[in-house]
Amino acid sequence: MASGGSFLAWLIFVFVGILGFISFPAEAAIKKYQFDIQVKNVSRLCHAKPIVTVNGRFPGPTIYVREDDRVMINVTNYAQYNMSIHWHGLKQYRNGWADGPAYITQCPIQTRSSYTYDFNVTGQRGTLWWHAHILWLRATVYGAIVIMPKQATQYPFPQPKMEVPILLGEWWNSDVEEVEKQGTQMGLPPNMSDAHTINGKPGPLFPCSDKHTFAMEVESGKTYLLRIINAALNDELFFGIAGHNMTVVEVDAVYTKPFTTQTILIAPGQTTNVLVQANQVPGRYFMATRAFMDAPLPIDNRTATAILQYKGIPNTVLPSLPQLPAYNDTKFALGYSQKLRSLNTPLFPANVPLKVDRNLFYTIGFGKDPCPTCVNGTRLLASLNNISFVMPQIGLLQAHYFNINGVFKTNFPDKPPTPFNYTGVPLTASLGTVQGTRLSKIAFNSTVELVLQDTNLLTVESHPFHLHGYNFFVVGTGIGNFDPAKDPAKYNLVDPVERNTVGVPTGGWTAIRFRADNPGVWFMHCHLELHTGWGLKTAFVVEEGPGSDQSILPPPKDLPPC
């Protein structure tokens, strides 16, 4: 038996150890989720159909984590489709294996197979989201990601009484994969959606939808945080609440300078956090969403609704509708975007690259490709710098990491091969659009400025572009052709909005800047699923740095086979 002194020392050791554990708890935790990809029958708009879901839910489950947590999500695929999940907006430092876009960073998870997405949430807090990143499956396979700040860290805005995810989506009465397939075979845009949805429900303005209406109850005098996500496939959306102002405090999981508005504009892929005060006459008020489209193209312009209901108000009270802008209100769209500014405080600085190592200029265009079996003998193509991207049959990250030749080339041009009056009279020529898997190689830690220029090849249109693996600063935007001699002088290099998805205005341009400090292969594409399918996408190969923590992590053992 140990001596009394030794036993006392042991007791002190244990006590101090326990005290230390209690006094200094580890902040980081491991959060584990199981995602079962399942087909389930769902009814909307008087139509029942089988849809692909996660855990039988539509929308799927919300992931709750805290900054610095490790997240492990095991995805098991029981559906007939191959599947991959993208954790939209998570930077995945050195860890493209967890990013998720099919044939970019992984081959898809096949039926009856599993894959564990294992990643750390570092330096990010706020609202992001997850969605399928293959075919058009994100029509129903999507959900919110809520990243809470570190323990004992407050929001830089008033603490709300409650936080509510608001996911905006689209609904097709038909099988969405068949809709897309039919459009491809005909060489035409697929049929537009039959309704928009709020948290998977279109609201009572649609048939058979009284029971398919999302409602949230509020108490007078309280403040609520809405975490709004545009999960729609092809539509930029307005969102407003009858009688209530909203204060924008965050976009794409980055705090912003607060500003008040009656309507927000949110593109597919984007998130926006707003504070809402329940300060109106107690009643029932519609939350509403409707498409924004300022190009001469057909859209689903019907209004989806949900209900904000004050506590104690009976359901028999008829809600009032908000006055949303006209569907083609370009002035509102541009004015709203100009109000977005980074918070830019000592705690949340805007580290805008002031010196640029690499200048890129990408034109966005449409074209037509011969297709003898299509309706008009042609099919539509979309391109960046006249290159329509062809998806490979093996993940680009695997090809890069394992030095597999012949999968892609790194000769994507820094500027269009043929300059022209980009937003002048409509052009029907494709200017020699070529198809290929061509990427741009970027030096590690270099600073990049990318100007995305819309063109009038066939038609002008707005485009929400998403860059995987990075946030970027939106330093400038304008209508017409970008002028490299004059426009940079108007850039905001002090507090530009920081985000992961940005809208390029119809017939205009947007300039973004970022530091290429995340090695790997990172997808960049239009987040309109229609345009992505036509080839409006590319990827960056960001080289590794010299440091031990500047190389790509080894792939996981359960990486799906190709």
Coordinates of C-alpha atoms in Angstrom, one line a residue:
M1 CA 0.0 0.0 0.0
A2 CA 1.2 3.5 -0.8
S3 CA 2.4 5.7 2.1
G4 CA 0.2 8.4 3.5
G5 CA 2.3 11.1 1.9
S6 CA 2.2 9.5 -1.5
F7 CA -1.6 9.0 -1.2
L8 CA -2.0 12.7 -0.2
A9 CA 0.1 13.8 -3.2
W10 CA -2.0 11.5 -5.4
L11 CA -5.2 13.1 -4.1
I12 CA -3.9 16.6 -4.7
F13 CA -2.8 15.6 -8.2
V14 CA -6.3 14.3 -9.0
F15 CA -8.0 17.3 -7.4
V16 CA -5.9 19.8 -9.3
G17 CA -6.5 17.8 -12.5
I18 CA -10.3 17.9 -12.0
L19 CA -10.2 21.6 -11.0
G20 CA -8.2 22.4 -14.1
F21 CA -10.8 20.5 -16.2
I22 CA -13.6 22.4 -14.6
S23 CA -12.0 25.8 -14.8
F24 CA -10.6 25.5 -18.3
P25 CA -13.0 23.3 -20.4
A26 CA -12.0 22.6 -24.0
E27 CA -14.1 24.8 -26.3
A28 CA -13.7 22.5 -29.4
A29 CA -16.0 19.5 -29.6
I30 CA -16.6 16.8 -32.1
K31 CA -20.1 17.0 -33.6
K32 CA -21.3 13.8 -35.4
Y33 CA -24.3 13.5 -37.7
Q34 CA -25.7 10.6 -39.7
F35 CA -27.2 11.5 -43.1
D36 CA -29.3 8.8 -44.7
I37 CA -30.1 9.6 -48.3
Q38 CA -33.7 8.2 -48.7
V39 CA -36.5 8.5 -51.2
K40 CA -39.8 9.5 -49.6
N41 CA -43.2 10.4 -51.0
V42 CA -44.1 14.1 -50.4
S43 CA -47.2 16.0 -51.3
R44 CA -47.3 19.7 -52.4
L45 CA -49.7 21.6 -54.6
C46 CA -52.2 18.7 -54.8
H47 CA -49.4 16.5 -56.3
A48 CA -47.6 13.6 -54.5
K49 CA -44.3 12.3 -55.8
P50 CA -41.2 10.6 -54.5
I51 CA -38.3 12.9 -53.7
V52 CA -34.8 12.4 -52.5
T53 CA -34.4 13.5 -48.8
V54 CA -31.9 13.4 -45.9
N55 CA -33.3 11.3 -43.0
G56 CA -36.7 11.5 -44.6
R57 CA -36.9 15.3 -44.1
F58 CA -37.5 18.1 -46.6
P59 CA -35.7 20.4 -46.1
G60 CA -33.1 18.3 -44.4
P61 CA -31.8 18.6 -40.9
T62 CA -30.0 21.7 -39.6
I63 CA -26.4 21.2 -38.6
Y64 CA -25.5 23.0 -35.3
V65 CA -21.9 23.5 -34.5
R66 CA -19.7 26.0 -32.8
E67 CA -16.6 27.8 -34.2
D68 CA -13.5 25.5 -33.8
D69 CA -15.6 22.3 -33.7
R70 CA -14.7 19.3 -35.6
V71 CA -17.6 17.9 -37.7
M72 CA -18.1 14.3 -38.9
I73 CA -21.0 13.6 -41.1
N74 CA -21.5 10.1 -42.3
V75 CA -23.6 10.0 -45.5
T76 CA -25.1 6.7 -46.5
N77 CA -26.8 6.6 -49.9
Y78 CA -30.0 4.5 -50.1
A79 CA -31.3 6.4 -53.2
Q80 CA -31.1 5.3 -56.9
Y81 CA -28.9 8.3 -57.7
N82 CA -25.2 8.8 -57.0
M83 CA -24.8 11.5 -54.4
S84 CA -22.4 14.1 -53.1
I85 CA -22.9 16.8 -50.5
H86 CA -21.3 20.3 -50.5
W87 CA -20.9 22.2 -47.3
H88 CA -21.5 25.6 -48.9
G89 CA -19.3 28.4 -47.6
L90 CA -17.1 26.3 -45.3
K91 CA -13.5 27.0 -46.3
Q92 CA -12.2 23.4 -45.8
Y93 CA -8.6 24.6 -45.3
R94 CA -6.2 22.1 -47.0
N95 CA -9.1 19.7 -46.9
G96 CA -10.8 19.7 -50.3
W97 CA -11.7 16.0 -49.7
A98 CA -14.6 17.3 -47.6
D99 CA -15.8 20.0 -50.0
G100 CA -18.2 17.7 -51.9
P101 CA -18.8 18.7 -55.5
A102 CA -19.0 15.6 -57.6
Y103 CA -16.1 15.0 -60.0
I104 CA -14.3 18.1 -58.6
T105 CA -13.1 17.0 -55.2
Q106 CA -14.6 13.5 -55.1
C107 CA -16.4 10.9 -57.1
P108 CA -20.0 10.6 -55.9
I109 CA -21.2 8.2 -53.2
Q110 CA -22.8 5.3 -55.0
T111 CA -26.0 3.5 -54.0
R112 CA -25.6 1.4 -50.8
S113 CA -22.3 3.1 -50.1
S114 CA -21.1 5.6 -47.4
Y115 CA -18.6 8.4 -47.0
T116 CA -17.7 10.4 -43.9
Y117 CA -17.2 14.2 -44.4
D118 CA -14.7 15.1 -41.7
F119 CA -13.7 18.8 -41.4
N120 CA -12.9 21.6 -38.9
V121 CA -14.9 24.8 -38.6
T122 CA -12.1 27.4 -38.2
G123 CA -12.5 31.2 -38.2
Q124 CA -16.1 31.1 -39.3
R125 CA -19.4 31.8 -37.5
G126 CA -22.9 32.5 -38.8
T127 CA -25.3 31.0 -41.3
L128 CA -24.1 28.7 -44.1
W129 CA -25.9 25.7 -45.7
W130 CA -25.4 22.3 -47.2
H131 CA -26.8 20.8 -50.4
A132 CA -26.4 18.0 -53.0
H133 CA -23.8 18.8 -55.6
I134 CA -24.7 16.5 -58.4
L135 CA -27.4 16.6 -61.1
W136 CA -30.4 18.7 -59.9
L137 CA -30.7 16.8 -56.6
R138 CA -30.3 19.9 -54.5
A139 CA -33.9 20.7 -55.5
T140 CA -34.8 18.7 -52.4
V141 CA -31.5 17.8 -50.7
Y142 CA -30.5 20.8 -48.7
G143 CA -30.4 22.2 -45.2
A144 CA -29.0 24.9 -43.0
I145 CA -25.7 25.1 -41.2
V146 CA -25.7 27.2 -38.0
I147 CA -22.2 28.0 -36.7
M148 CA -22.4 29.6 -33.2
P149 CA -19.6 31.8 -32.0
K150 CA -17.0 30.6 -29.5
Q151 CA -18.1 30.1 -25.9
A152 CA -18.6 33.4 -24.1
T153 CA -18.4 35.4 -27.4
Q154 CA -21.4 37.7 -28.0
Y155 CA -22.9 38.7 -31.3
P156 CA -22.0 42.2 -32.4
F157 CA -25.7 43.0 -32.4
P158 CA -28.5 42.7 -29.9
Q159 CA -29.1 39.1 -28.6
P160 CA -32.3 37.8 -30.1
K161 CA -35.0 36.0 -28.2
M162 CA -35.1 33.2 -30.8
E163 CA -33.3 32.2 -34.0
V164 CA -35.2 30.7 -37.0
P165 CA -33.7 29.2 -40.2
I166 CA -35.7 30.4 -43.3
L167 CA -34.8 28.3 -46.3
L168 CA -36.2 29.5 -49.7
G169 CA -36.5 26.9 -52.4
E170 CA -38.4 25.7 -55.5
W171 CA -40.9 22.9 -56.1
W172 CA -41.6 21.0 -59.2
N173 CA -44.8 18.9 -59.5
S174 CA -42.9 16.5 -61.8
D175 CA -39.7 14.6 -61.1
V176 CA -37.0 17.3 -61.3
E177 CA -34.5 14.9 -62.8
E178 CA -36.9 14.1 -65.6
V179 CA -37.6 17.8 -66.1
E180 CA -33.9 18.5 -66.5
K181 CA -33.3 15.4 -68.7
Q182 CA -36.1 16.4 -71.0
G183 CA -34.7 19.9 -71.4
T184 CA -31.3 18.6 -72.2
Q185 CA -32.7 16.2 -74.9
M186 CA -34.7 19.0 -76.5
G187 CA -31.8 21.5 -76.3
L188 CA -34.1 24.0 -74.5
P189 CA -34.3 25.3 -70.9
P190 CA -36.2 22.9 -68.7
N191 CA -39.7 23.8 -67.4
M192 CA -39.6 26.3 -64.7
S193 CA -40.7 25.4 -61.1
D194 CA -44.3 25.2 -60.1
A195 CA -43.8 27.2 -56.9
H196 CA -41.3 28.7 -54.6
T197 CA -41.2 27.5 -51.0
I198 CA -40.4 28.7 -47.5
N199 CA -39.0 25.9 -45.4
G200 CA -40.3 23.5 -48.0
K201 CA -43.8 24.9 -48.0
P202 CA -45.4 27.2 -50.6
G203 CA -48.0 28.8 -48.4
P204 CA -51.8 29.3 -48.6
L205 CA -51.8 31.3 -51.9
F206 CA -51.3 27.9 -53.7
P207 CA -53.9 25.1 -54.0
C208 CA -53.9 22.4 -51.4
S209 CA -51.4 24.4 -49.4
D210 CA -53.2 25.7 -46.2
K211 CA -51.6 22.8 -44.3
H212 CA -48.3 23.4 -46.2
T213 CA -47.6 26.8 -44.6
F214 CA -44.7 27.6 -42.4
A215 CA -45.6 29.7 -39.4
M216 CA -43.5 31.2 -36.5
E217 CA -45.0 32.7 -33.3
V218 CA -43.5 35.9 -31.9
E219 CA -44.1 37.9 -28.7
S220 CA -44.6 41.7 -28.8
G221 CA -41.5 43.6 -28.0
K222 CA -39.1 40.8 -28.6
T223 CA -36.4 40.6 -31.3
Y224 CA -35.9 37.6 -33.6
L225 CA -33.0 36.5 -35.8
L226 CA -33.9 35.0 -39.2
R227 CA -31.2 33.0 -40.9
I228 CA -32.3 33.2 -44.5
I229 CA -30.9 30.9 -47.2
N230 CA -31.7 30.9 -50.9
A231 CA -31.6 27.2 -51.8
A232 CA -33.6 27.7 -55.1
L233 CA -32.0 26.2 -58.1
N234 CA -32.5 29.0 -60.6
D235 CA -34.1 32.1 -59.1
E236 CA -32.8 35.2 -57.3
L237 CA -35.4 36.1 -54.7
F238 CA -36.9 39.0 -52.9
F239 CA -38.0 38.5 -49.3
G240 CA -40.0 40.7 -47.0
I241 CA -42.4 40.7 -44.0
A242 CA -45.6 42.7 -44.1
G243 CA -45.5 45.7 -41.8
H244 CA -42.0 44.9 -40.4
N245 CA -38.5 46.2 -41.1
M246 CA -35.5 43.9 -41.2
T247 CA -32.0 44.8 -40.1
V248 CA -29.3 43.0 -42.1
V249 CA -26.5 42.0 -39.8
E250 CA -24.7 39.2 -41.7
V251 CA -24.3 37.7 -45.2
D252 CA -22.6 34.4 -46.1
A253 CA -21.5 34.0 -42.5
V254 CA -19.7 37.4 -42.3
Y255 CA -21.0 40.2 -40.1
T256 CA -22.0 43.4 -41.9
K257 CA -22.6 47.0 -40.9
P258 CA -26.3 46.9 -39.9
F259 CA -28.8 48.6 -42.1
T260 CA -32.6 48.5 -42.2
T261 CA -34.7 47.5 -45.2
Q262 CA -38.2 46.3 -45.9
T263 CA -36.9 43.9 -48.6
I264 CA -33.8 41.8 -49.1
L265 CA -32.5 40.4 -52.4
I266 CA -30.8 37.0 -52.1
A267 CA -29.3 34.9 -54.9
P268 CA -29.1 31.1 -55.0
G269 CA -26.2 30.1 -52.7
Q270 CA -26.3 33.2 -50.6
T271 CA -27.4 33.6 -46.9
T272 CA -28.6 36.7 -45.1
N273 CA -29.2 37.1 -41.3
V274 CA -31.7 39.8 -40.3
L275 CA -33.1 41.0 -37.0
V276 CA -36.8 41.5 -36.8
Q277 CA -38.6 43.3 -34.0
A278 CA -42.1 42.3 -33.1
N279 CA -43.2 45.9 -32.7
Q280 CA -46.3 46.1 -34.8
V281 CA -50.0 45.8 -33.8
P282 CA -50.4 42.1 -32.8
G283 CA -51.8 40.2 -35.7
R284 CA -50.8 37.8 -38.5
Y285 CA -48.4 39.0 -41.1
F286 CA -47.2 37.3 -44.3
M287 CA -43.5 36.6 -44.9
A288 CA -43.2 36.5 -48.7
T289 CA -40.7 35.6 -51.4
R290 CA -40.9 36.2 -55.2
A291 CA -38.4 36.0 -58.0
F292 CA -36.2 38.9 -59.3
M293 CA -35.4 38.8 -63.0
D294 CA -34.5 42.0 -65.0
A295 CA -33.6 40.2 -68.2
P296 CA -36.2 39.4 -70.9
L297 CA -36.6 35.8 -69.8
P298 CA -39.6 33.8 -68.5
I299 CA -39.7 33.2 -64.7
D300 CA -42.0 31.7 -62.1
N301 CA -43.3 35.0 -60.6
R302 CA -45.8 33.6 -58.1
T303 CA -45.4 34.5 -54.5
A304 CA -44.7 31.9 -51.8
T305 CA -45.7 32.9 -48.2
A306 CA -45.2 31.9 -44.6
I307 CA -46.8 33.5 -41.5
L308 CA -45.4 35.6 -38.7
Q309 CA -48.0 35.3 -36.0
Y310 CA -48.1 37.2 -32.7
K311 CA -48.8 35.2 -29.6
G312 CA -52.5 35.0 -28.7
I313 CA -53.8 35.9 -32.1
P314 CA -56.3 33.4 -33.5
N315 CA -55.7 31.7 -36.9
T316 CA -58.9 33.2 -38.2
V317 CA -57.2 36.6 -38.6
L318 CA -56.3 37.1 -42.3
P319 CA -52.6 38.0 -42.8
S320 CA -51.5 41.1 -44.8
L321 CA -49.0 40.8 -47.7
P322 CA -45.7 42.8 -47.9
Q323 CA -45.1 45.1 -50.9
L324 CA -42.2 43.5 -52.7
P325 CA -40.4 45.3 -55.5
A326 CA -41.5 44.7 -59.1
Y327 CA -40.0 41.5 -60.4
N328 CA -37.6 43.5 -62.7
D329 CA -36.7 46.3 -60.3
T330 CA -33.0 46.8 -61.3
K331 CA -32.7 50.0 -59.3
F332 CA -33.6 48.3 -56.1
A333 CA -31.3 45.4 -56.8
L334 CA -28.3 47.6 -57.4
G335 CA -29.1 49.9 -54.4
Y336 CA -29.5 47.0 -52.0
S337 CA -26.1 45.5 -53.0
Q338 CA -24.4 48.9 -52.5
K339 CA -25.6 49.0 -48.9
L340 CA -23.8 45.8 -48.0
R341 CA -20.5 46.6 -46.1
S342 CA -18.2 44.5 -44.0
L343 CA -18.4 45.2 -40.3
N344 CA -14.6 45.9 -40.3
T345 CA -13.9 46.2 -36.6
P346 CA -10.7 45.2 -34.7
L347 CA -12.4 42.0 -33.8
F348 CA -13.8 41.4 -37.3
P349 CA -11.5 43.2 -39.7
A350 CA -11.8 43.4 -43.5
N351 CA -8.4 42.2 -44.7
V352 CA -8.8 43.4 -48.2
P353 CA -5.8 42.6 -50.5
L354 CA -4.5 46.0 -51.5
K355 CA -1.8 44.7 -53.9
V356 CA -2.8 42.3 -56.7
D357 CA -0.4 39.7 -58.0
R358 CA -2.7 38.2 -60.6
N359 CA -5.4 40.0 -62.6
L360 CA -8.1 37.8 -64.2
F361 CA -10.9 38.9 -66.5
Y362 CA -13.6 36.3 -67.2
T363 CA -16.5 36.9 -69.7
I364 CA -19.8 35.2 -69.2
G365 CA -21.5 34.1 -72.4
F366 CA -24.1 31.9 -74.0
G367 CA -23.8 30.1 -77.3
K368 CA -25.4 27.3 -79.4
D369 CA -23.9 24.0 -80.3
P370 CA -25.2 21.8 -83.2
C371 CA -27.6 19.1 -82.0
P372 CA -29.4 17.2 -84.8
T373 CA -31.8 15.5 -82.3
C374 CA -32.7 18.8 -80.5
V375 CA -35.9 20.8 -81.3
N376 CA -34.1 23.6 -83.1
G377 CA -31.1 21.6 -84.3
T378 CA -29.0 23.3 -81.6
R379 CA -28.5 23.1 -77.8
L380 CA -27.5 25.9 -75.5
L381 CA -24.0 26.2 -74.1
A382 CA -22.6 28.6 -71.4
S383 CA -19.0 29.6 -71.2
L384 CA -16.3 31.6 -69.3
N385 CA -13.8 33.2 -71.7
N386 CA -15.4 31.2 -74.5
I387 CA -14.7 27.8 -72.7
S388 CA -17.6 25.6 -71.8
F389 CA -16.5 23.4 -69.0
V390 CA -16.7 19.6 -69.5
M391 CA -17.0 17.6 -66.3
P392 CA -14.3 14.8 -66.0
Q393 CA -14.9 11.2 -65.0
I394 CA -12.6 11.3 -62.1
G395 CA -12.3 13.9 -59.3
L396 CA -10.0 16.8 -60.3
L397 CA -8.6 16.9 -56.8
Q398 CA -7.6 13.2 -57.0
A399 CA -6.1 13.8 -60.5
H400 CA -4.1 16.8 -59.1
Y401 CA -3.0 15.1 -55.8
F402 CA -2.0 11.8 -57.4
N403 CA -0.5 13.4 -60.6
I404 CA -2.9 11.6 -63.0
N405 CA -2.3 12.9 -66.5
G406 CA -4.9 13.6 -69.1
V407 CA -7.8 14.6 -66.8
F408 CA -7.5 18.4 -67.1
K409 CA -5.3 21.1 -68.5
T410 CA -4.1 24.2 -66.6
N411 CA -4.3 26.6 -69.6
F412 CA -7.5 28.4 -68.8
P413 CA -6.9 31.9 -70.2
D414 CA -6.6 34.9 -67.9
K415 CA -8.7 37.0 -70.3
P416 CA -11.1 36.3 -73.2
P417 CA -9.3 35.3 -76.5
T418 CA -11.3 37.8 -78.5
P419 CA -12.2 41.2 -76.9
F420 CA -15.5 42.8 -78.1
N421 CA -18.2 45.2 -77.0
Y422 CA -19.4 42.8 -74.2
T423 CA -22.7 44.5 -73.4
G424 CA -23.5 46.1 -76.7
V425 CA -26.0 45.0 -79.3
P426 CA -27.0 41.3 -78.9
L427 CA -24.7 38.9 -80.6
T428 CA -25.8 35.5 -81.7
A429 CA -22.4 34.1 -82.6
S430 CA -20.6 32.1 -79.9
L431 CA -17.2 33.6 -80.9
G432 CA -15.7 30.2 -81.2
T433 CA -16.8 28.6 -77.9
V434 CA -14.7 25.5 -77.2
Q435 CA -15.5 22.7 -74.8
G436 CA -12.9 21.3 -72.4
T437 CA -11.7 20.7 -68.9
R438 CA -9.4 23.6 -68.5
L439 CA -8.3 25.1 -65.1
S440 CA -6.3 28.0 -64.0
K441 CA -3.2 27.4 -61.8
I442 CA -2.7 30.0 -59.0
A443 CA 0.5 30.4 -56.9
F444 CA 0.1 29.8 -53.2
N445 CA -0.6 32.9 -51.1
S446 CA -0.8 35.1 -54.2
T447 CA -3.5 37.8 -54.3
V448 CA -6.0 37.6 -57.1
E449 CA -8.4 40.1 -58.6
L450 CA -11.1 38.5 -60.8
V451 CA -13.5 40.7 -62.8
L452 CA -16.6 38.8 -64.0
Q453 CA -18.1 40.4 -67.0
D454 CA -21.6 39.6 -68.2
T455 CA -22.0 39.7 -72.0
N456 CA -24.9 40.0 -74.5
L457 CA -24.1 36.8 -76.3
L458 CA -27.7 35.7 -77.0
T459 CA -28.8 37.7 -74.0
V460 CA -27.7 39.5 -70.8
E461 CA -28.6 38.0 -67.5
S462 CA -27.6 38.2 -63.8
H463 CA -25.3 35.4 -62.5
P464 CA -24.6 34.5 -58.9
F465 CA -21.1 33.1 -58.8
H466 CA -19.8 30.9 -56.0
L467 CA -16.2 30.2 -55.2
H468 CA -15.5 27.0 -53.2
G469 CA -12.8 27.0 -50.5
Y470 CA -12.7 30.8 -50.1
N471 CA -14.4 34.0 -49.1
F472 CA -13.7 37.0 -51.3
F473 CA -14.2 40.8 -51.1
V474 CA -16.6 42.4 -53.6
V475 CA -14.5 45.5 -54.3
G476 CA -16.5 46.9 -57.2
T477 CA -19.5 46.4 -59.5
G478 CA -21.1 48.3 -62.3
I479 CA -23.4 48.3 -65.4
G480 CA -21.9 48.0 -68.9
N481 CA -18.4 47.1 -69.8
F482 CA -15.6 47.1 -67.2
D483 CA -13.1 49.9 -67.8
P484 CA -9.7 48.9 -66.5
A485 CA -8.5 52.5 -66.8
K486 CA -11.3 54.1 -64.8
D487 CA -13.3 51.6 -62.7
P488 CA -10.6 50.5 -60.2
A489 CA -10.4 54.0 -59.0
K490 CA -14.0 53.6 -57.7
Y491 CA -13.3 50.4 -55.8
N492 CA -14.1 50.1 -52.1
L493 CA -10.9 48.8 -50.5
V494 CA -11.9 49.8 -46.9
D495 CA -15.0 47.8 -46.0
P496 CA -16.3 45.9 -49.0
V497 CA -18.7 43.1 -48.3
E498 CA -17.0 39.7 -47.8
R499 CA -18.9 36.6 -49.1
N500 CA -18.7 33.3 -51.0
T501 CA -21.4 33.9 -53.6
V502 CA -21.8 37.2 -55.5
G503 CA -24.3 38.3 -58.1
V504 CA -22.9 39.7 -61.4
P505 CA -25.6 42.2 -62.5
T506 CA -27.5 41.9 -65.8
G507 CA -25.4 43.5 -68.4
G508 CA -22.7 44.5 -65.9
W509 CA -19.6 43.4 -64.1
T510 CA -18.3 42.5 -60.6
A511 CA -14.8 42.6 -59.3
I512 CA -13.7 40.4 -56.4
R513 CA -10.4 39.9 -54.6
F514 CA -9.0 37.1 -52.5
R515 CA -5.7 35.6 -51.2
A516 CA -5.0 32.1 -52.6
D517 CA -3.9 30.6 -49.2
N518 CA -5.9 27.4 -49.4
P519 CA -4.1 24.7 -51.5
G520 CA -6.2 22.3 -53.6
V521 CA -8.6 22.3 -56.5
W522 CA -11.5 24.7 -55.9
F523 CA -14.7 24.9 -58.1
M524 CA -16.1 28.2 -59.3
H525 CA -19.4 28.3 -61.0
C526 CA -22.7 30.1 -61.5
H527 CA -25.1 29.0 -58.8
L528 CA -28.0 28.9 -61.3
E529 CA -28.2 25.1 -61.8
L530 CA -29.4 25.6 -65.4
H531 CA -26.3 27.6 -66.3
T532 CA -23.9 25.3 -64.4
G533 CA -25.3 22.4 -66.4
W534 CA -24.6 24.3 -69.7
G535 CA -20.9 24.7 -68.8
L536 CA -20.7 28.0 -66.8
K537 CA -18.0 26.8 -64.5
T538 CA -14.3 26.3 -64.0
A539 CA -11.9 25.5 -61.2
F540 CA -8.7 26.9 -59.7
V541 CA -5.6 24.7 -58.9
V542 CA -4.1 26.5 -56.0
E543 CA -0.5 25.3 -55.5
E544 CA 0.9 24.2 -52.2
G545 CA 3.1 26.4 -50.0
P546 CA 6.5 25.7 -48.5
G547 CA 5.3 25.3 -44.9
S548 CA 4.3 22.0 -43.3
D549 CA 0.8 23.4 -42.8
Q550 CA 0.5 24.6 -46.4
S551 CA 0.1 21.4 -48.2
I552 CA -3.0 19.4 -49.1
L553 CA -4.0 16.9 -46.4
P554 CA -3.9 13.2 -47.4
P555 CA -7.2 11.8 -48.6
P556 CA -9.4 9.8 -46.2
K557 CA -9.5 6.0 -46.5
D558 CA -13.2 5.9 -47.4
L559 CA -13.0 8.3 -50.3
P560 CA -15.6 7.1 -52.9
P561 CA -14.2 5.2 -55.8
C562 CA -14.6 6.4 -59.3

